[in-house]
mmCIF file of C-alpha atoms in Angstrom:
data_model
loop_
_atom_site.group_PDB
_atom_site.id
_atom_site.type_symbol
_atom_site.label_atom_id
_atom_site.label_comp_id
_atom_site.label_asym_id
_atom_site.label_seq_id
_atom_site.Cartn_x
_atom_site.Cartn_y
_atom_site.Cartn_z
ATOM 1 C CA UNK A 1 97.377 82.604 115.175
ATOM 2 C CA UNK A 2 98.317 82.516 111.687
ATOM 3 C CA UNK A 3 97.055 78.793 110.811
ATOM 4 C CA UNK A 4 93.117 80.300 110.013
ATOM 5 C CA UNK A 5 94.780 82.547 107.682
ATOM 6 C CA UNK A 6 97.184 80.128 105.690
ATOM 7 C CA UNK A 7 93.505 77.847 105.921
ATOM 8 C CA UNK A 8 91.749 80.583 104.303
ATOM 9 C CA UNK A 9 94.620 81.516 101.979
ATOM 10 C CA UNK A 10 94.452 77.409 100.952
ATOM 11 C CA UNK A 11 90.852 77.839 100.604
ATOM 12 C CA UNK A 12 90.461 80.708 98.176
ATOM 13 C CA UNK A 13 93.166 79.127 96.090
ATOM 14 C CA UNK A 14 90.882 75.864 95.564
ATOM 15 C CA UNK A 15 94.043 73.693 97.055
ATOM 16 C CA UNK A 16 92.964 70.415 98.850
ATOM 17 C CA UNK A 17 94.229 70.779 102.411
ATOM 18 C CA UNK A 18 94.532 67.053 103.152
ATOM 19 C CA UNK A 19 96.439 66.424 100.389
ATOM 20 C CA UNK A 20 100.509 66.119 101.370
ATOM 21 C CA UNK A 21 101.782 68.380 98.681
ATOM 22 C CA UNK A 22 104.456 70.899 99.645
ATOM 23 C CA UNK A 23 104.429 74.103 98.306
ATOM 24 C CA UNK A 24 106.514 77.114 97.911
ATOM 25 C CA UNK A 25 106.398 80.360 97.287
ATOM 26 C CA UNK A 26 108.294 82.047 94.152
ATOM 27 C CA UNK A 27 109.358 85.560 93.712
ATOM 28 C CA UNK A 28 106.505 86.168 90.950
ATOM 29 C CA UNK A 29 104.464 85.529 94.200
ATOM 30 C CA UNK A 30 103.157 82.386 92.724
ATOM 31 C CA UNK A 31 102.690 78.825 94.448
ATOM 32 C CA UNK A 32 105.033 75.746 93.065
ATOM 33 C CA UNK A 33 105.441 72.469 93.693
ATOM 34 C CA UNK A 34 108.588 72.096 96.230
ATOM 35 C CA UNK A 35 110.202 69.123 94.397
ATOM 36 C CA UNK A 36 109.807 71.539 91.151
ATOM 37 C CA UNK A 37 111.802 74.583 93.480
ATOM 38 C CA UNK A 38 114.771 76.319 91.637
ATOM 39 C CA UNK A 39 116.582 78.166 94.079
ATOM 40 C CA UNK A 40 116.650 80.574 91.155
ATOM 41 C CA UNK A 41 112.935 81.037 92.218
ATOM 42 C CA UNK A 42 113.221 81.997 95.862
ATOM 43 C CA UNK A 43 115.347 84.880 96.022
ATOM 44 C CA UNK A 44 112.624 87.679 96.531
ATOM 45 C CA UNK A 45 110.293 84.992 97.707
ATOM 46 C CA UNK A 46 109.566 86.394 101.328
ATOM 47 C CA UNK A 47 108.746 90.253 100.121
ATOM 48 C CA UNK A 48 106.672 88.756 96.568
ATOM 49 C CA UNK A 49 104.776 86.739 100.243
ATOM 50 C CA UNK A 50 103.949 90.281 101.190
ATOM 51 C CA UNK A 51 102.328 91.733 98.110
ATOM 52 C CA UNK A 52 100.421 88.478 97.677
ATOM 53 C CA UNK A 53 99.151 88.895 101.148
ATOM 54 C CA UNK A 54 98.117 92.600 101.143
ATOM 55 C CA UNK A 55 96.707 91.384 97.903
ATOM 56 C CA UNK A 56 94.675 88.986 99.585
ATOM 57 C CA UNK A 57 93.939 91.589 102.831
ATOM 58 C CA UNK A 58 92.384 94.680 100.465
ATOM 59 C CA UNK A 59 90.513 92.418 98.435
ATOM 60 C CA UNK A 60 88.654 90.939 102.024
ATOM 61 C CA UNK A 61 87.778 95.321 102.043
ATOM 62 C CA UNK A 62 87.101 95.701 98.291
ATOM 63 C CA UNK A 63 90.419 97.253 97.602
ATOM 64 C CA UNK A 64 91.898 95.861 94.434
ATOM 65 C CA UNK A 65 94.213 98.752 93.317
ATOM 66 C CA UNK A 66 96.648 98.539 96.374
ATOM 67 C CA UNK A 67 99.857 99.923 97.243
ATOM 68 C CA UNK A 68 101.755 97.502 99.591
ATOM 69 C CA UNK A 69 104.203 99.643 102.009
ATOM 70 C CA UNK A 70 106.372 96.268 103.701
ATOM 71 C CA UNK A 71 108.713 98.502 106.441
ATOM 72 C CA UNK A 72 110.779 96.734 108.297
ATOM 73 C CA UNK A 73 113.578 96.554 110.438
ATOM 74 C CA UNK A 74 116.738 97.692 108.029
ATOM 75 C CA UNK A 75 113.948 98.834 104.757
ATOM 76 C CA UNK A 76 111.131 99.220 103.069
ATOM 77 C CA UNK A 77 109.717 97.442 100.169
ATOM 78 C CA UNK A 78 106.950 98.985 97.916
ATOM 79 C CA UNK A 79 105.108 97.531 95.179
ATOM 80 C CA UNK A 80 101.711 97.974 93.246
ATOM 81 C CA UNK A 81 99.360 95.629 92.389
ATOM 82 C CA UNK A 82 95.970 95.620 90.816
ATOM 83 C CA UNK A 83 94.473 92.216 91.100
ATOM 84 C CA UNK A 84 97.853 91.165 90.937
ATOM 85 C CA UNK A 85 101.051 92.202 91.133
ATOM 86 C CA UNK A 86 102.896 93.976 88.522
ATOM 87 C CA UNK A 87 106.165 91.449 87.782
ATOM 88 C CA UNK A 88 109.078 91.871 85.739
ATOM 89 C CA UNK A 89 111.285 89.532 84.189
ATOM 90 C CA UNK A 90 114.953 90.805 85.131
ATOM 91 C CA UNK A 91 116.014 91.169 88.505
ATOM 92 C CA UNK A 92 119.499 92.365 90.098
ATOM 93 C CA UNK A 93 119.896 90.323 93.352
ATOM 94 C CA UNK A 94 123.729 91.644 95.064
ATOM 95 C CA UNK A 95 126.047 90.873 91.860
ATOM 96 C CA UNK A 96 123.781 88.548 89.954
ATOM 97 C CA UNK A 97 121.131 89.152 87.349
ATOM 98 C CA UNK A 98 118.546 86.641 87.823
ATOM 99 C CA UNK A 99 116.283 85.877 84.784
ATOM 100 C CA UNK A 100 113.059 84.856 86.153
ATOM 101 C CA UNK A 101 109.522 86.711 87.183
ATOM 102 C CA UNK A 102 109.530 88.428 90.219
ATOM 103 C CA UNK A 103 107.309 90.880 92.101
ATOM 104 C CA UNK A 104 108.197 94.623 90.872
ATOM 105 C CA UNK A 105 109.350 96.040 94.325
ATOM 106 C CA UNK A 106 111.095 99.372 95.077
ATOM 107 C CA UNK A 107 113.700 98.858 98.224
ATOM 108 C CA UNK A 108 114.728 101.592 99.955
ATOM 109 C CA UNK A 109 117.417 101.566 102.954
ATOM 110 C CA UNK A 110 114.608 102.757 105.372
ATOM 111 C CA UNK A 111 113.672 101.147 108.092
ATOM 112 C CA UNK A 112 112.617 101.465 112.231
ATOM 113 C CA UNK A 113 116.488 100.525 112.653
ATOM 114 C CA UNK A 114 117.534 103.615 110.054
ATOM 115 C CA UNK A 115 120.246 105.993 112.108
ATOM 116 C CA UNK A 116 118.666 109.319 113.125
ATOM 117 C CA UNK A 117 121.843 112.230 112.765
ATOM 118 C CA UNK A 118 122.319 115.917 112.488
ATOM 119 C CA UNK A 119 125.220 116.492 109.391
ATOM 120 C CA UNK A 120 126.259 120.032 108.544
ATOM 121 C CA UNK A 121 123.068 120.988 110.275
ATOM 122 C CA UNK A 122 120.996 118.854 108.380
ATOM 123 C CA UNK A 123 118.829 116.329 109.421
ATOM 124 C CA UNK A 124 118.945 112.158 107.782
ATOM 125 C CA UNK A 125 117.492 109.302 108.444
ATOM 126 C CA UNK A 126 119.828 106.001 106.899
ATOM 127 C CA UNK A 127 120.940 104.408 104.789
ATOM 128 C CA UNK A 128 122.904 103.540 107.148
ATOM 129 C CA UNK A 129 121.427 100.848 109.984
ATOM 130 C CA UNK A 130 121.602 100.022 113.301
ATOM 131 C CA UNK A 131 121.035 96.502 112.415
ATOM 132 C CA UNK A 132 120.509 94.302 115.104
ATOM 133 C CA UNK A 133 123.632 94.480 117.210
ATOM 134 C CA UNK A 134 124.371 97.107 118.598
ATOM 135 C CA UNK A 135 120.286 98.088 117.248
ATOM 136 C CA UNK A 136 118.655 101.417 118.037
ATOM 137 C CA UNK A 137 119.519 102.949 121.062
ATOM 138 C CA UNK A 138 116.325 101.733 122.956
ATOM 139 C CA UNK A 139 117.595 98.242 123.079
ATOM 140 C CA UNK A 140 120.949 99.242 125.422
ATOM 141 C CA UNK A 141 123.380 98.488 123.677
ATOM 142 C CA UNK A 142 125.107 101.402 123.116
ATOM 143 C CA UNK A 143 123.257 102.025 119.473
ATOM 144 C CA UNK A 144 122.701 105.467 118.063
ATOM 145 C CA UNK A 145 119.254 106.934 117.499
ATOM 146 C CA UNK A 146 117.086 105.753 115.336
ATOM 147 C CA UNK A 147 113.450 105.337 113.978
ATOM 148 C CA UNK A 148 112.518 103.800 116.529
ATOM 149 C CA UNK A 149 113.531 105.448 118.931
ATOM 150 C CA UNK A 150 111.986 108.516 117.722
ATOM 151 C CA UNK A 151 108.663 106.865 117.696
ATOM 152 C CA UNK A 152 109.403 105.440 120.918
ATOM 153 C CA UNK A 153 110.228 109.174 122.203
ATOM 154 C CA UNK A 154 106.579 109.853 120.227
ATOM 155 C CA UNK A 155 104.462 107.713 121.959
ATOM 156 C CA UNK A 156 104.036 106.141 118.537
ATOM 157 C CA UNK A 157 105.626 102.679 119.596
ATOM 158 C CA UNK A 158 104.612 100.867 122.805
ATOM 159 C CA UNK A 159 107.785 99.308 124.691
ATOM 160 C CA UNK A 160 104.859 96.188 126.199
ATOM 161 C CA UNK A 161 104.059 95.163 122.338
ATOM 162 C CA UNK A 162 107.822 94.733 121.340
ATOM 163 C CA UNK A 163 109.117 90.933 121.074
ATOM 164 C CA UNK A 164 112.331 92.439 123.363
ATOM 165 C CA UNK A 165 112.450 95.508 126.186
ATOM 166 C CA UNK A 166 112.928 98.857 124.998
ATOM 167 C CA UNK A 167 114.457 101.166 127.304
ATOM 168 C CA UNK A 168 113.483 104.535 126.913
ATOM 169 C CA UNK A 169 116.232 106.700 128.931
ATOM 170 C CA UNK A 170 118.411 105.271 126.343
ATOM 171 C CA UNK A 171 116.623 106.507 123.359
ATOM 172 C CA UNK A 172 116.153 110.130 125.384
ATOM 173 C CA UNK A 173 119.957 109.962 126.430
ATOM 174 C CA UNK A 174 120.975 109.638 122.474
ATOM 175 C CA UNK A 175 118.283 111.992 121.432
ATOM 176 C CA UNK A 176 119.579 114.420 124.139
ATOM 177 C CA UNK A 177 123.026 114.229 122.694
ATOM 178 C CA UNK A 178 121.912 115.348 119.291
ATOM 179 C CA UNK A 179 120.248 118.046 120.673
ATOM 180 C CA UNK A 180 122.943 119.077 122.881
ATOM 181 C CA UNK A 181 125.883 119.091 119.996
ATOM 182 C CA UNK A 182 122.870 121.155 117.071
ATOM 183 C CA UNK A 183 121.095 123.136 119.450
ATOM 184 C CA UNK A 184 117.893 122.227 118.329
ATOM 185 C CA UNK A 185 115.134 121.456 120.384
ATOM 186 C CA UNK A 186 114.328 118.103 121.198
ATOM 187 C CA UNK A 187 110.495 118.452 119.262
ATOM 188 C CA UNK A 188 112.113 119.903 116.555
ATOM 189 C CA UNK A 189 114.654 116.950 115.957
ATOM 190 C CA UNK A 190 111.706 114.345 116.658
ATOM 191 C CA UNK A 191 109.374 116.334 114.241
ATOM 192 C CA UNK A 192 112.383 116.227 111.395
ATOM 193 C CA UNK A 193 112.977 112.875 111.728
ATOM 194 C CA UNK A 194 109.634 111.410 111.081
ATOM 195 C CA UNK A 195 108.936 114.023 108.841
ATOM 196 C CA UNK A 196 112.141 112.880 106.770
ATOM 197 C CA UNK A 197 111.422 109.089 107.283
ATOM 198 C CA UNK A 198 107.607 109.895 105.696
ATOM 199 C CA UNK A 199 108.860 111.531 102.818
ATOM 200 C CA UNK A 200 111.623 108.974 101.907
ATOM 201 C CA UNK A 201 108.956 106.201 101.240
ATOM 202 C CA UNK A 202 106.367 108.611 100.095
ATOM 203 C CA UNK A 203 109.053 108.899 97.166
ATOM 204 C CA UNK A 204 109.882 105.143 97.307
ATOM 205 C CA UNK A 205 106.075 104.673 96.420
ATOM 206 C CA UNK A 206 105.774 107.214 93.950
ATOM 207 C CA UNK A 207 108.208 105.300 91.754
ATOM 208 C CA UNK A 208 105.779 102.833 91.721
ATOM 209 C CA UNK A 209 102.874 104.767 90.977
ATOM 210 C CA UNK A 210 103.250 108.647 89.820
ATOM 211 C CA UNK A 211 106.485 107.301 87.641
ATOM 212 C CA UNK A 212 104.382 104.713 86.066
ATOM 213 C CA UNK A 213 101.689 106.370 84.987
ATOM 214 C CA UNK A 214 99.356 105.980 88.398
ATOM 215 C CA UNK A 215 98.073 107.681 90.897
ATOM 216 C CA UNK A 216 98.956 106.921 93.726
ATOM 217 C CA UNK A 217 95.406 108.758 95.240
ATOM 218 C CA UNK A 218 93.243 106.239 93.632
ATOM 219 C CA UNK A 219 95.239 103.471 95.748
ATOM 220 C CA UNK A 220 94.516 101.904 98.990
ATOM 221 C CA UNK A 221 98.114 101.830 101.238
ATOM 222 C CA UNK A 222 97.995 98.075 102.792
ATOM 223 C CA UNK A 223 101.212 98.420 105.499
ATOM 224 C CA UNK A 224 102.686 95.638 107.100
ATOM 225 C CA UNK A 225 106.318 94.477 108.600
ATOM 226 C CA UNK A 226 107.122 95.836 111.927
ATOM 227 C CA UNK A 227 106.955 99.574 111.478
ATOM 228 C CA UNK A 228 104.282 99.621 108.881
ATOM 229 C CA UNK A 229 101.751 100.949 111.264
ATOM 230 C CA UNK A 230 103.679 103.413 112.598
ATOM 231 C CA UNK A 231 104.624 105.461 109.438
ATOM 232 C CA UNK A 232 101.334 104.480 107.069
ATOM 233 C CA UNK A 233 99.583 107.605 107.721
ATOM 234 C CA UNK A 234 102.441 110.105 107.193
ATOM 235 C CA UNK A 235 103.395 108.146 104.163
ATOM 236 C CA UNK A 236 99.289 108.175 102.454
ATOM 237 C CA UNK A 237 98.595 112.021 103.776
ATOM 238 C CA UNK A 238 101.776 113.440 101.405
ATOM 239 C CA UNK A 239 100.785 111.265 98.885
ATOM 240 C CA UNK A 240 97.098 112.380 98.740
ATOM 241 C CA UNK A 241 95.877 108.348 99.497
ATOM 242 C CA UNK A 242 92.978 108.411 101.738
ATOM 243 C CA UNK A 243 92.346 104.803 102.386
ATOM 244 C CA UNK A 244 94.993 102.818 104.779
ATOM 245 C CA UNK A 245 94.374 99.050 105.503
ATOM 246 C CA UNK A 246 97.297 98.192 108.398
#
């Protein structure tokens, strides 16, 4: 499904298709020569990937001042780009400052696998994750709730277009629990938790914008990763943006 796309992509970049050059993608979101490849290079290689393909998307619907809202399974990536994307030379990757151009991305822990919990009567969504083992309660294994099984409990995820089965007593058992030990109803808790997922990368993207000197209403949102389209129009209705491209 993909290979008209990477065709295309090869296309508008004037690259000769039959040719046997390798090439990889950097963290500034350009394209190298592999045997030229630092590993230096690659570090933020897959999310610069992202920008340069909701670059790529907009521009196919005249959108060339983009927001690109990359939510996945453990966060969520921001980043703005008009034309291009906005780089920067110094990056902190775990312990190491790496000295090379990379896509200016805001990371937040926020993601469909982000734990759903009531603390001192107060609702949160992450940092913490589910990860993939024991994953959100939905998958049962015994994980707590989390954003996706709130949207699953929403009607906002369906269990036939996920790569593995979602069970949804689980997801109402853990959401039941939570309600049980608050005393909140089971709308209300649903209602939070979305609410609270929105606003975190609402925030996430006005660092990139509003913080920068941009508003973020004279962007189009492009959303992709695996929750992307679930959260998109939460996210662009509290920030004003009234264009979404998913």
């Amino acid at each position: 499904a993909l290979a008209p796309v990477m065709r295309a992509f090869i296309d508008d970049l004037g690259l000769d298709r039959s040719a046997s050059q390798v090439l990889a993608m950097t963290s500034g979101g350009g394209l190298v020569d592999a045997s030229d490849y630092r590993p230096s290079e690659s570090l933020l290689s897959g999310p610069a990937a992202g920008v340069v393909g909701a670059i790529a998307t907009a521009a196919r619907s005249d959108a060339h001042r983009i927001v690109g809202f990359d939510m996945g399974g453990t966060s969520t990536d921001v980043g703005r780009a008009e034309g291009m994307a906005d780089l920067r030379d110094v990056t902190r990757v775990g312990s190491a400052t790496v000295r090379t151009p990379c896509v200016d991305l805001h990371t937040i822990a926020a993601g469909g696998g982000s734990v759903c919990r009531v603390v001192e009567g107060r609702l949160e969504v992450g940092p913490e994750s589910a990860g993939a083992a024991p994953g959100p309660a939905c998958f049962g294994a015994g994980g707590p709730l989390t954003v996706t099984d709130v949207n699953l409990l929403l009607g906002r995820a369906d269990p036939a277009r996920f790569g593995v089965p979602l069970i949804l007593e689980h997801a109402d058992a853990a959401l039941a629990e939570i309600s049980g030990a608050t005393g909140r109803s089971r709308q209300d808790l649903l209602d939070g938790f979305v609410a609270l997922a929105d606003e975190r990368m609402a925030e996430a993207i006005r660092t990139v914008t509003t913080r920068q000197g941009a508003d973020p209403m004279e962007h189009t949102l492009v959303a992709f990763g695996g929750a992307g389209g679930q959260h998109a129009c939460g996210v662009a209705a509290r920030l004003g943006m009234t264009k979404v491209i998913i």
